[in-house]
mmCIF file of C-alpha atoms in Angstrom:
data_model
loop_
_atom_site.group_PDB
_atom_site.id
_atom_site.type_symbol
_atom_site.label_atom_id
_atom_site.label_comp_id
_atom_site.label_asym_id
_atom_site.label_seq_id
_atom_site.Cartn_x
_atom_site.Cartn_y
_atom_site.Cartn_z
ATOM 1 C CA UNK A 1 43.278 115.685 57.077
ATOM 2 C CA UNK A 2 45.464 112.597 56.677
ATOM 3 C CA UNK A 3 47.797 113.639 59.467
ATOM 4 C CA UNK A 4 44.959 113.289 61.995
ATOM 5 C CA UNK A 5 44.404 109.620 61.201
ATOM 6 C CA UNK A 6 45.220 106.814 63.608
ATOM 7 C CA UNK A 7 47.645 104.126 62.419
ATOM 8 C CA UNK A 8 47.080 100.438 63.119
ATOM 9 C CA UNK A 9 49.731 97.877 62.153
ATOM 10 C CA UNK A 10 49.250 94.105 62.146
ATOM 11 C CA UNK A 11 52.266 91.799 61.732
ATOM 12 C CA UNK A 12 52.424 88.017 62.053
ATOM 13 C CA UNK A 13 51.954 84.704 60.326
ATOM 14 C CA UNK A 14 49.649 84.749 57.310
ATOM 15 C CA UNK A 15 46.285 83.127 58.011
ATOM 16 C CA UNK A 16 42.785 83.063 56.545
ATOM 17 C CA UNK A 17 40.258 85.508 57.984
ATOM 18 C CA UNK A 18 42.789 87.750 59.716
ATOM 19 C CA UNK A 19 41.813 90.924 57.838
ATOM 20 C CA UNK A 20 38.113 90.312 58.388
ATOM 21 C CA UNK A 21 38.555 89.838 62.138
ATOM 22 C CA UNK A 22 40.471 93.108 62.537
ATOM 23 C CA UNK A 23 38.234 95.210 60.298
ATOM 24 C CA UNK A 24 35.097 93.835 61.962
ATOM 25 C CA UNK A 25 36.403 94.836 65.397
ATOM 26 C CA UNK A 26 36.995 98.363 64.106
ATOM 27 C CA UNK A 27 33.569 98.591 62.448
ATOM 28 C CA UNK A 28 31.890 97.561 65.692
ATOM 29 C CA UNK A 29 33.542 100.550 67.389
ATOM 30 C CA UNK A 30 32.520 103.100 64.737
ATOM 31 C CA UNK A 31 36.007 103.390 63.295
ATOM 32 C CA UNK A 32 36.194 104.168 59.584
ATOM 33 C CA UNK A 33 39.092 102.741 57.554
ATOM 34 C CA UNK A 34 40.533 105.405 55.240
ATOM 35 C CA UNK A 35 43.472 103.457 53.819
ATOM 36 C CA UNK A 36 44.593 99.822 53.983
ATOM 37 C CA UNK A 37 47.794 98.285 52.669
ATOM 38 C CA UNK A 38 48.861 94.671 53.037
ATOM 39 C CA UNK A 39 51.750 92.465 51.973
ATOM 40 C CA UNK A 40 53.152 88.992 52.582
ATOM 41 C CA UNK A 41 56.869 88.190 52.454
ATOM 42 C CA UNK A 42 58.384 84.811 53.369
ATOM 43 C CA UNK A 43 55.176 83.787 55.141
ATOM 44 C CA UNK A 44 55.096 86.989 57.228
ATOM 45 C CA UNK A 45 51.927 89.064 56.898
ATOM 46 C CA UNK A 46 51.821 92.844 57.345
ATOM 47 C CA UNK A 47 48.772 95.101 57.225
ATOM 48 C CA UNK A 48 48.885 98.844 57.793
ATOM 49 C CA UNK A 49 45.689 100.829 58.172
ATOM 50 C CA UNK A 50 45.048 104.524 58.598
ATOM 51 C CA UNK A 51 41.682 104.982 60.230
ATOM 52 C CA UNK A 52 39.427 107.806 61.341
ATOM 53 C CA UNK A 53 38.807 107.263 65.038
ATOM 54 C CA UNK A 54 37.116 110.614 65.636
ATOM 55 C CA UNK A 55 33.762 108.843 66.170
ATOM 56 C CA UNK A 56 35.238 106.113 68.358
ATOM 57 C CA UNK A 57 32.438 104.989 70.678
ATOM 58 C CA UNK A 58 34.793 103.698 73.360
ATOM 59 C CA UNK A 59 38.038 104.777 75.012
ATOM 60 C CA UNK A 60 41.490 104.529 73.449
ATOM 61 C CA UNK A 61 42.517 102.190 76.259
ATOM 62 C CA UNK A 62 39.623 99.827 75.510
ATOM 63 C CA UNK A 63 40.464 99.819 71.797
ATOM 64 C CA UNK A 64 44.110 99.004 72.509
ATOM 65 C CA UNK A 65 43.057 96.270 74.926
ATOM 66 C CA UNK A 66 40.580 94.751 72.451
ATOM 67 C CA UNK A 67 43.135 94.748 69.629
ATOM 68 C CA UNK A 68 45.806 93.265 71.912
ATOM 69 C CA UNK A 69 43.393 90.494 72.934
ATOM 70 C CA UNK A 70 42.582 89.811 69.293
ATOM 71 C CA UNK A 71 46.291 89.785 68.453
ATOM 72 C CA UNK A 72 46.957 87.144 71.097
ATOM 73 C CA UNK A 73 44.054 85.061 69.813
ATOM 74 C CA UNK A 74 45.328 85.257 66.229
ATOM 75 C CA UNK A 75 49.014 85.054 67.235
ATOM 76 C CA UNK A 76 49.881 88.380 65.580
ATOM 77 C CA UNK A 77 51.253 91.688 66.853
ATOM 78 C CA UNK A 78 48.819 94.624 66.631
ATOM 79 C CA UNK A 79 50.021 98.155 67.353
ATOM 80 C CA UNK A 80 47.905 101.327 67.556
ATOM 81 C CA UNK A 81 49.319 104.837 67.144
ATOM 82 C CA UNK A 82 46.991 107.757 67.810
ATOM 83 C CA UNK A 83 48.080 111.047 66.180
ATOM 84 C CA UNK A 84 48.494 112.992 69.410
ATOM 85 C CA UNK A 85 49.761 110.313 71.785
ATOM 86 C CA UNK A 86 52.912 112.351 72.355
ATOM 87 C CA UNK A 87 54.085 115.781 71.300
ATOM 88 C CA UNK A 88 57.742 114.871 70.787
ATOM 89 C CA UNK A 89 58.632 112.353 68.080
ATOM 90 C CA UNK A 90 61.280 109.768 68.995
ATOM 91 C CA UNK A 91 63.967 108.668 66.543
ATOM 92 C CA UNK A 92 66.236 105.633 66.748
ATOM 93 C CA UNK A 93 69.559 105.903 64.918
ATOM 94 C CA UNK A 94 70.883 102.636 63.490
ATOM 95 C CA UNK A 95 74.593 102.875 62.743
ATOM 96 C CA UNK A 96 77.665 100.828 61.867
ATOM 97 C CA UNK A 97 80.991 102.693 61.707
ATOM 98 C CA UNK A 98 80.660 105.840 59.561
ATOM 99 C CA UNK A 99 80.014 108.893 61.736
ATOM 100 C CA UNK A 100 79.170 111.700 59.298
ATOM 101 C CA UNK A 101 75.433 111.013 58.983
ATOM 102 C CA UNK A 102 74.584 110.112 62.599
ATOM 103 C CA UNK A 103 76.679 112.981 63.969
ATOM 104 C CA UNK A 104 74.818 115.447 61.744
ATOM 105 C CA UNK A 105 71.483 114.271 63.145
ATOM 106 C CA UNK A 106 72.733 114.280 66.736
ATOM 107 C CA UNK A 107 74.111 117.789 66.318
ATOM 108 C CA UNK A 108 70.815 118.965 64.811
ATOM 109 C CA UNK A 109 68.973 117.581 67.825
ATOM 110 C CA UNK A 110 71.413 119.316 70.201
ATOM 111 C CA UNK A 111 70.790 122.611 68.383
ATOM 112 C CA UNK A 112 67.019 122.157 68.494
ATOM 113 C CA UNK A 113 66.549 122.059 64.712
ATOM 114 C CA UNK A 114 66.075 118.356 64.048
ATOM 115 C CA UNK A 115 62.389 119.106 63.453
ATOM 116 C CA UNK A 116 60.797 122.339 62.250
ATOM 117 C CA UNK A 117 58.770 122.603 65.463
ATOM 118 C CA UNK A 118 61.635 121.462 67.672
ATOM 119 C CA UNK A 119 59.563 118.562 68.990
ATOM 120 C CA UNK A 120 61.850 115.627 68.157
ATOM 121 C CA UNK A 121 64.468 113.675 70.053
ATOM 122 C CA UNK A 122 66.953 110.856 69.560
ATOM 123 C CA UNK A 123 66.679 108.700 72.695
ATOM 124 C CA UNK A 124 68.785 105.759 71.487
ATOM 125 C CA UNK A 125 71.608 104.775 69.119
ATOM 126 C CA UNK A 126 71.775 101.136 68.001
ATOM 127 C CA UNK A 127 74.802 99.667 66.241
ATOM 128 C CA UNK A 128 75.583 96.331 64.650
ATOM 129 C CA UNK A 129 79.170 97.044 65.704
ATOM 130 C CA UNK A 130 80.598 98.963 68.635
ATOM 131 C CA UNK A 131 82.567 101.515 66.593
ATOM 132 C CA UNK A 132 80.318 104.510 67.317
ATOM 133 C CA UNK A 133 79.773 103.970 71.017
ATOM 134 C CA UNK A 134 82.046 106.949 71.729
ATOM 135 C CA UNK A 135 80.021 109.171 69.388
ATOM 136 C CA UNK A 136 76.790 108.274 71.178
ATOM 137 C CA UNK A 137 78.386 108.885 74.567
ATOM 138 C CA UNK A 138 79.584 112.354 73.497
ATOM 139 C CA UNK A 139 75.942 113.247 72.945
ATOM 140 C CA UNK A 140 74.809 111.502 76.163
ATOM 141 C CA UNK A 141 72.882 108.818 74.261
ATOM 142 C CA UNK A 142 72.553 105.183 75.312
ATOM 143 C CA UNK A 143 74.308 102.915 72.821
ATOM 144 C CA UNK A 144 73.459 99.281 72.200
ATOM 145 C CA UNK A 145 75.695 96.953 70.200
ATOM 146 C CA UNK A 146 73.327 94.298 68.824
ATOM 147 C CA UNK A 147 75.933 92.648 66.570
ATOM 148 C CA UNK A 148 77.471 89.220 66.992
ATOM 149 C CA UNK A 149 81.052 90.391 66.568
ATOM 150 C CA UNK A 150 80.904 89.986 62.784
ATOM 151 C CA UNK A 151 78.290 92.681 62.256
ATOM 152 C CA UNK A 152 75.280 90.379 61.970
ATOM 153 C CA UNK A 153 72.545 92.012 64.089
ATOM 154 C CA UNK A 154 70.061 90.463 66.483
ATOM 155 C CA UNK A 155 66.842 91.841 64.986
ATOM 156 C CA UNK A 156 64.702 90.578 67.859
ATOM 157 C CA UNK A 157 66.847 92.742 70.125
ATOM 158 C CA UNK A 158 66.390 95.682 67.746
ATOM 159 C CA UNK A 159 62.614 95.269 67.925
ATOM 160 C CA UNK A 160 62.764 95.092 71.720
ATOM 161 C CA UNK A 161 64.756 98.334 71.853
ATOM 162 C CA UNK A 162 62.472 100.122 69.394
ATOM 163 C CA UNK A 163 59.508 99.144 71.561
ATOM 164 C CA UNK A 164 61.295 100.013 74.828
ATOM 165 C CA UNK A 165 62.122 103.525 73.581
ATOM 166 C CA UNK A 166 58.690 103.923 71.941
ATOM 167 C CA UNK A 167 60.273 104.881 68.619
ATOM 168 C CA UNK A 168 58.295 106.749 65.954
ATOM 169 C CA UNK A 169 60.957 106.841 63.230
ATOM 170 C CA UNK A 170 63.917 104.569 62.460
ATOM 171 C CA UNK A 171 66.827 106.225 60.655
ATOM 172 C CA UNK A 172 69.520 104.096 59.037
ATOM 173 C CA UNK A 173 72.448 106.503 59.274
ATOM 174 C CA UNK A 174 74.899 104.467 57.156
ATOM 175 C CA UNK A 175 73.746 101.231 58.768
ATOM 176 C CA UNK A 176 75.560 98.573 56.747
ATOM 177 C CA UNK A 177 73.052 95.758 57.014
ATOM 178 C CA UNK A 178 69.803 94.858 55.290
ATOM 179 C CA UNK A 179 66.832 94.957 57.634
ATOM 180 C CA UNK A 180 64.666 91.850 57.498
ATOM 181 C CA UNK A 181 60.898 91.931 56.890
ATOM 182 C CA UNK A 182 60.233 91.304 60.572
ATOM 183 C CA UNK A 183 61.512 94.840 61.286
ATOM 184 C CA UNK A 184 60.536 96.536 58.026
ATOM 185 C CA UNK A 185 56.929 95.353 58.157
ATOM 186 C CA UNK A 186 56.444 96.642 61.691
ATOM 187 C CA UNK A 187 57.770 100.094 60.791
ATOM 188 C CA UNK A 188 56.522 100.386 57.218
ATOM 189 C CA UNK A 189 56.695 104.007 56.090
ATOM 190 C CA UNK A 190 58.703 104.917 59.200
ATOM 191 C CA UNK A 191 62.231 103.826 58.207
ATOM 192 C CA UNK A 192 64.535 106.211 56.337
ATOM 193 C CA UNK A 193 67.846 105.225 54.776
ATOM 194 C CA UNK A 194 70.646 107.153 53.094
ATOM 195 C CA UNK A 195 72.270 105.429 50.113
ATOM 196 C CA UNK A 196 75.431 106.751 48.404
ATOM 197 C CA UNK A 197 74.148 106.815 44.824
ATOM 198 C CA UNK A 198 71.425 108.331 42.692
ATOM 199 C CA UNK A 199 69.052 105.413 42.992
ATOM 200 C CA UNK A 200 68.028 103.330 41.153
ATOM 201 C CA UNK A 201 71.634 103.451 39.895
ATOM 202 C CA UNK A 202 74.209 101.449 41.858
ATOM 203 C CA UNK A 203 72.114 99.755 44.548
ATOM 204 C CA UNK A 204 73.693 97.508 47.160
ATOM 205 C CA UNK A 205 77.186 97.616 48.589
ATOM 206 C CA UNK A 206 80.133 99.850 47.545
ATOM 207 C CA UNK A 207 78.031 102.277 45.526
ATOM 208 C CA UNK A 208 80.852 104.842 45.183
ATOM 209 C CA UNK A 209 83.139 102.138 43.803
ATOM 210 C CA UNK A 210 80.384 101.117 41.388
ATOM 211 C CA UNK A 211 80.117 104.741 40.226
ATOM 212 C CA UNK A 212 83.871 104.977 39.608
ATOM 213 C CA UNK A 213 83.982 101.693 37.719
ATOM 214 C CA UNK A 214 81.026 102.781 35.577
ATOM 215 C CA UNK A 215 82.865 106.001 34.658
ATOM 216 C CA UNK A 216 79.977 108.330 35.505
ATOM 217 C CA UNK A 217 80.399 112.093 35.251
ATOM 218 C CA UNK A 218 77.692 112.812 37.820
ATOM 219 C CA UNK A 219 77.133 110.792 41.000
ATOM 220 C CA UNK A 220 74.967 111.429 44.013
ATOM 221 C CA UNK A 221 73.131 110.265 47.109
ATOM 222 C CA UNK A 222 69.553 109.293 47.920
ATOM 223 C CA UNK A 223 67.469 109.379 51.092
ATOM 224 C CA UNK A 224 64.558 106.971 50.763
ATOM 225 C CA UNK A 225 61.964 105.019 52.678
ATOM 226 C CA UNK A 226 62.950 101.417 53.308
ATOM 227 C CA UNK A 227 60.982 98.506 51.905
ATOM 228 C CA UNK A 228 61.748 94.797 51.798
ATOM 229 C CA UNK A 229 63.206 95.290 48.295
ATOM 230 C CA UNK A 230 66.821 96.393 48.653
ATOM 231 C CA UNK A 231 67.335 100.109 47.847
ATOM 232 C CA UNK A 232 64.044 100.311 45.960
ATOM 233 C CA UNK A 233 61.921 102.235 48.460
ATOM 234 C CA UNK A 234 60.294 105.581 47.587
ATOM 235 C CA UNK A 235 62.856 108.349 47.084
ATOM 236 C CA UNK A 236 62.530 111.378 49.381
ATOM 237 C CA UNK A 237 65.571 113.565 48.642
ATOM 238 C CA UNK A 238 68.553 113.363 46.305
ATOM 239 C CA UNK A 239 71.764 115.344 45.861
ATOM 240 C CA UNK A 240 74.213 115.215 42.924
ATOM 241 C CA UNK A 241 77.879 116.087 42.417
ATOM 242 C CA UNK A 242 80.494 116.014 39.649
ATOM 243 C CA UNK A 243 83.051 113.218 39.421
ATOM 244 C CA UNK A 244 86.339 114.677 38.096
ATOM 245 C CA UNK A 245 88.662 112.763 35.807
ATOM 246 C CA UNK A 246 91.036 110.631 37.818
ATOM 247 C CA UNK A 247 88.950 110.776 41.014
ATOM 248 C CA UNK A 248 89.612 107.860 43.344
ATOM 249 C CA UNK A 249 86.924 106.078 45.315
ATOM 250 C CA UNK A 250 88.044 108.041 48.373
ATOM 251 C CA UNK A 251 87.778 111.306 46.400
ATOM 252 C CA UNK A 252 84.235 110.429 45.354
ATOM 253 C CA UNK A 253 83.351 109.457 48.895
ATOM 254 C CA UNK A 254 84.694 112.760 50.227
ATOM 255 C CA UNK A 255 82.399 114.625 47.834
ATOM 256 C CA UNK A 256 79.408 112.457 48.628
ATOM 257 C CA UNK A 257 79.466 112.128 52.405
ATOM 258 C CA UNK A 258 78.570 115.764 53.207
ATOM 259 C CA UNK A 259 75.626 115.440 50.819
ATOM 260 C CA UNK A 260 74.592 112.158 52.445
ATOM 261 C CA UNK A 261 74.291 113.943 55.778
ATOM 262 C CA UNK A 262 72.421 116.882 54.222
ATOM 263 C CA UNK A 263 69.957 114.758 52.242
ATOM 264 C CA UNK A 264 69.227 112.470 55.196
ATOM 265 C CA UNK A 265 68.643 115.375 57.584
ATOM 266 C CA UNK A 266 66.240 117.004 55.142
ATOM 267 C CA UNK A 267 64.350 113.730 54.653
ATOM 268 C CA UNK A 268 64.015 113.347 58.432
ATOM 269 C CA UNK A 269 62.711 116.911 58.774
ATOM 270 C CA UNK A 270 60.184 116.392 55.976
ATOM 271 C CA UNK A 271 58.942 113.167 57.556
ATOM 272 C CA UNK A 272 58.646 114.718 61.006
ATOM 273 C CA UNK A 273 56.707 117.658 59.546
ATOM 274 C CA UNK A 274 54.349 115.182 57.820
ATOM 275 C CA UNK A 275 55.155 117.177 54.692
ATOM 276 C CA UNK A 276 55.420 114.228 52.295
ATOM 277 C CA UNK A 277 53.172 111.408 51.167
ATOM 278 C CA UNK A 278 53.801 108.358 49.000
ATOM 279 C CA UNK A 279 51.560 107.774 45.987
ATOM 280 C CA UNK A 280 52.221 104.887 43.607
ATOM 281 C CA UNK A 281 55.796 104.637 44.793
ATOM 282 C CA UNK A 282 56.620 108.342 44.410
ATOM 283 C CA UNK A 283 57.106 110.739 47.293
ATOM 284 C CA UNK A 284 55.208 114.013 46.910
ATOM 285 C CA UNK A 285 55.080 117.185 48.940
ATOM 286 C CA UNK A 286 51.652 117.581 50.497
ATOM 287 C CA UNK A 287 49.697 120.522 49.096
ATOM 288 C CA UNK A 288 49.285 121.996 52.572
ATOM 289 C CA UNK A 289 52.925 121.457 53.571
ATOM 290 C CA UNK A 290 54.475 124.685 54.829
ATOM 291 C CA UNK A 291 58.117 123.794 54.175
ATOM 292 C CA UNK A 292 60.956 125.064 52.017
ATOM 293 C CA UNK A 293 62.292 121.784 50.663
ATOM 294 C CA UNK A 294 64.964 120.809 48.155
ATOM 295 C CA UNK A 295 63.981 117.324 47.042
ATOM 296 C CA UNK A 296 66.276 117.285 44.008
ATOM 297 C CA UNK A 297 68.472 119.855 42.244
ATOM 298 C CA UNK A 298 68.866 123.324 43.740
ATOM 299 C CA UNK A 299 67.165 126.220 41.970
ATOM 300 C CA UNK A 300 70.446 127.469 40.480
ATOM 301 C CA UNK A 301 71.082 124.117 38.804
ATOM 302 C CA UNK A 302 67.546 123.903 37.429
ATOM 303 C CA UNK A 303 67.771 127.411 36.002
ATOM 304 C CA UNK A 304 71.089 126.590 34.330
ATOM 305 C CA UNK A 305 69.542 123.757 32.335
ATOM 306 C CA UNK A 306 68.278 124.661 28.834
ATOM 307 C CA UNK A 307 64.542 124.370 28.159
ATOM 308 C CA UNK A 308 64.747 124.272 24.351
ATOM 309 C CA UNK A 309 64.569 122.515 21.911
ATOM 310 C CA UNK A 310 61.660 120.173 22.714
ATOM 311 C CA UNK A 311 60.038 117.903 20.132
ATOM 312 C CA UNK A 312 56.962 119.525 18.635
ATOM 313 C CA UNK A 313 57.831 123.025 19.846
ATOM 314 C CA UNK A 314 59.675 125.766 17.917
ATOM 315 C CA UNK A 315 63.285 126.309 18.839
ATOM 316 C CA UNK A 316 63.689 129.393 21.021
ATOM 317 C CA UNK A 317 66.756 131.549 20.577
ATOM 318 C CA UNK A 318 68.821 132.197 23.674
ATOM 319 C CA UNK A 319 68.463 135.677 25.148
ATOM 320 C CA UNK A 320 70.745 138.303 23.580
ATOM 321 C CA UNK A 321 73.714 139.315 25.712
ATOM 322 C CA UNK A 322 73.295 142.515 27.657
ATOM 323 C CA UNK A 323 75.190 145.659 26.642
ATOM 324 C CA UNK A 324 75.817 146.446 30.324
#
């Protein structure tokens, strides 16, 4: 099963022969590559592999050591993640100043329902401003302000903290900055963001204001995986709400923020349960996933939508009203 595969990530300067050197090392140790994805952005190379190490003919420590030695030789960073290295998954919250989303996740952890199996923790909160230090302290979490006073983050410091706390999943809980490829590439498929619109509508900043100015009747929120393309990563969960006539931006925000927290929490739970996969840019529930998930509209909303007429099919009459 895919969830038993080992993940190997290579990040560094693009150079000829890099892929061949890594794959040859794996072949020599009886490791079979099941999936390989690579990309280059602004001269930075990233390769993510999922491999079957069940027939590994050496120890995990030797494999890590050999890959680290190769990484130093090639001047790239190579990370190995075995599926059962640790029972509890570790989540880093990246925040700015809005508290509704991070507080929802922190409260879920406190109540033991952040993950379906209870095996998840939030060991660190990282902000590009100091606004939410008090929130982190209320939940007994270390808080690190990595901003420069104007909100511009030190991404090298972020990477150091993610490594120090051995983070499995990065959650952007209304983090108001774009992550650079140096971070995104290292945590490809392991960064979740909540955006206050029904993507791909209204990407970027001030999405609720964009929705008001566009005059939409229905707005919403989207939890998605982060890629190097702004607000274009694979969508995990979405929630929608009505926009009444005369609603202000603050009114729209007040309707959206509770759904932001809900959609983000569900996306985190689905990721931690390994219940979703990404195929050709679309997130799908795994066939063997034992979860009760609402990825889009609730059942009541789906049932309220008409299913006729459809081109090429006869028009069906609505059911007759009951005499009861």
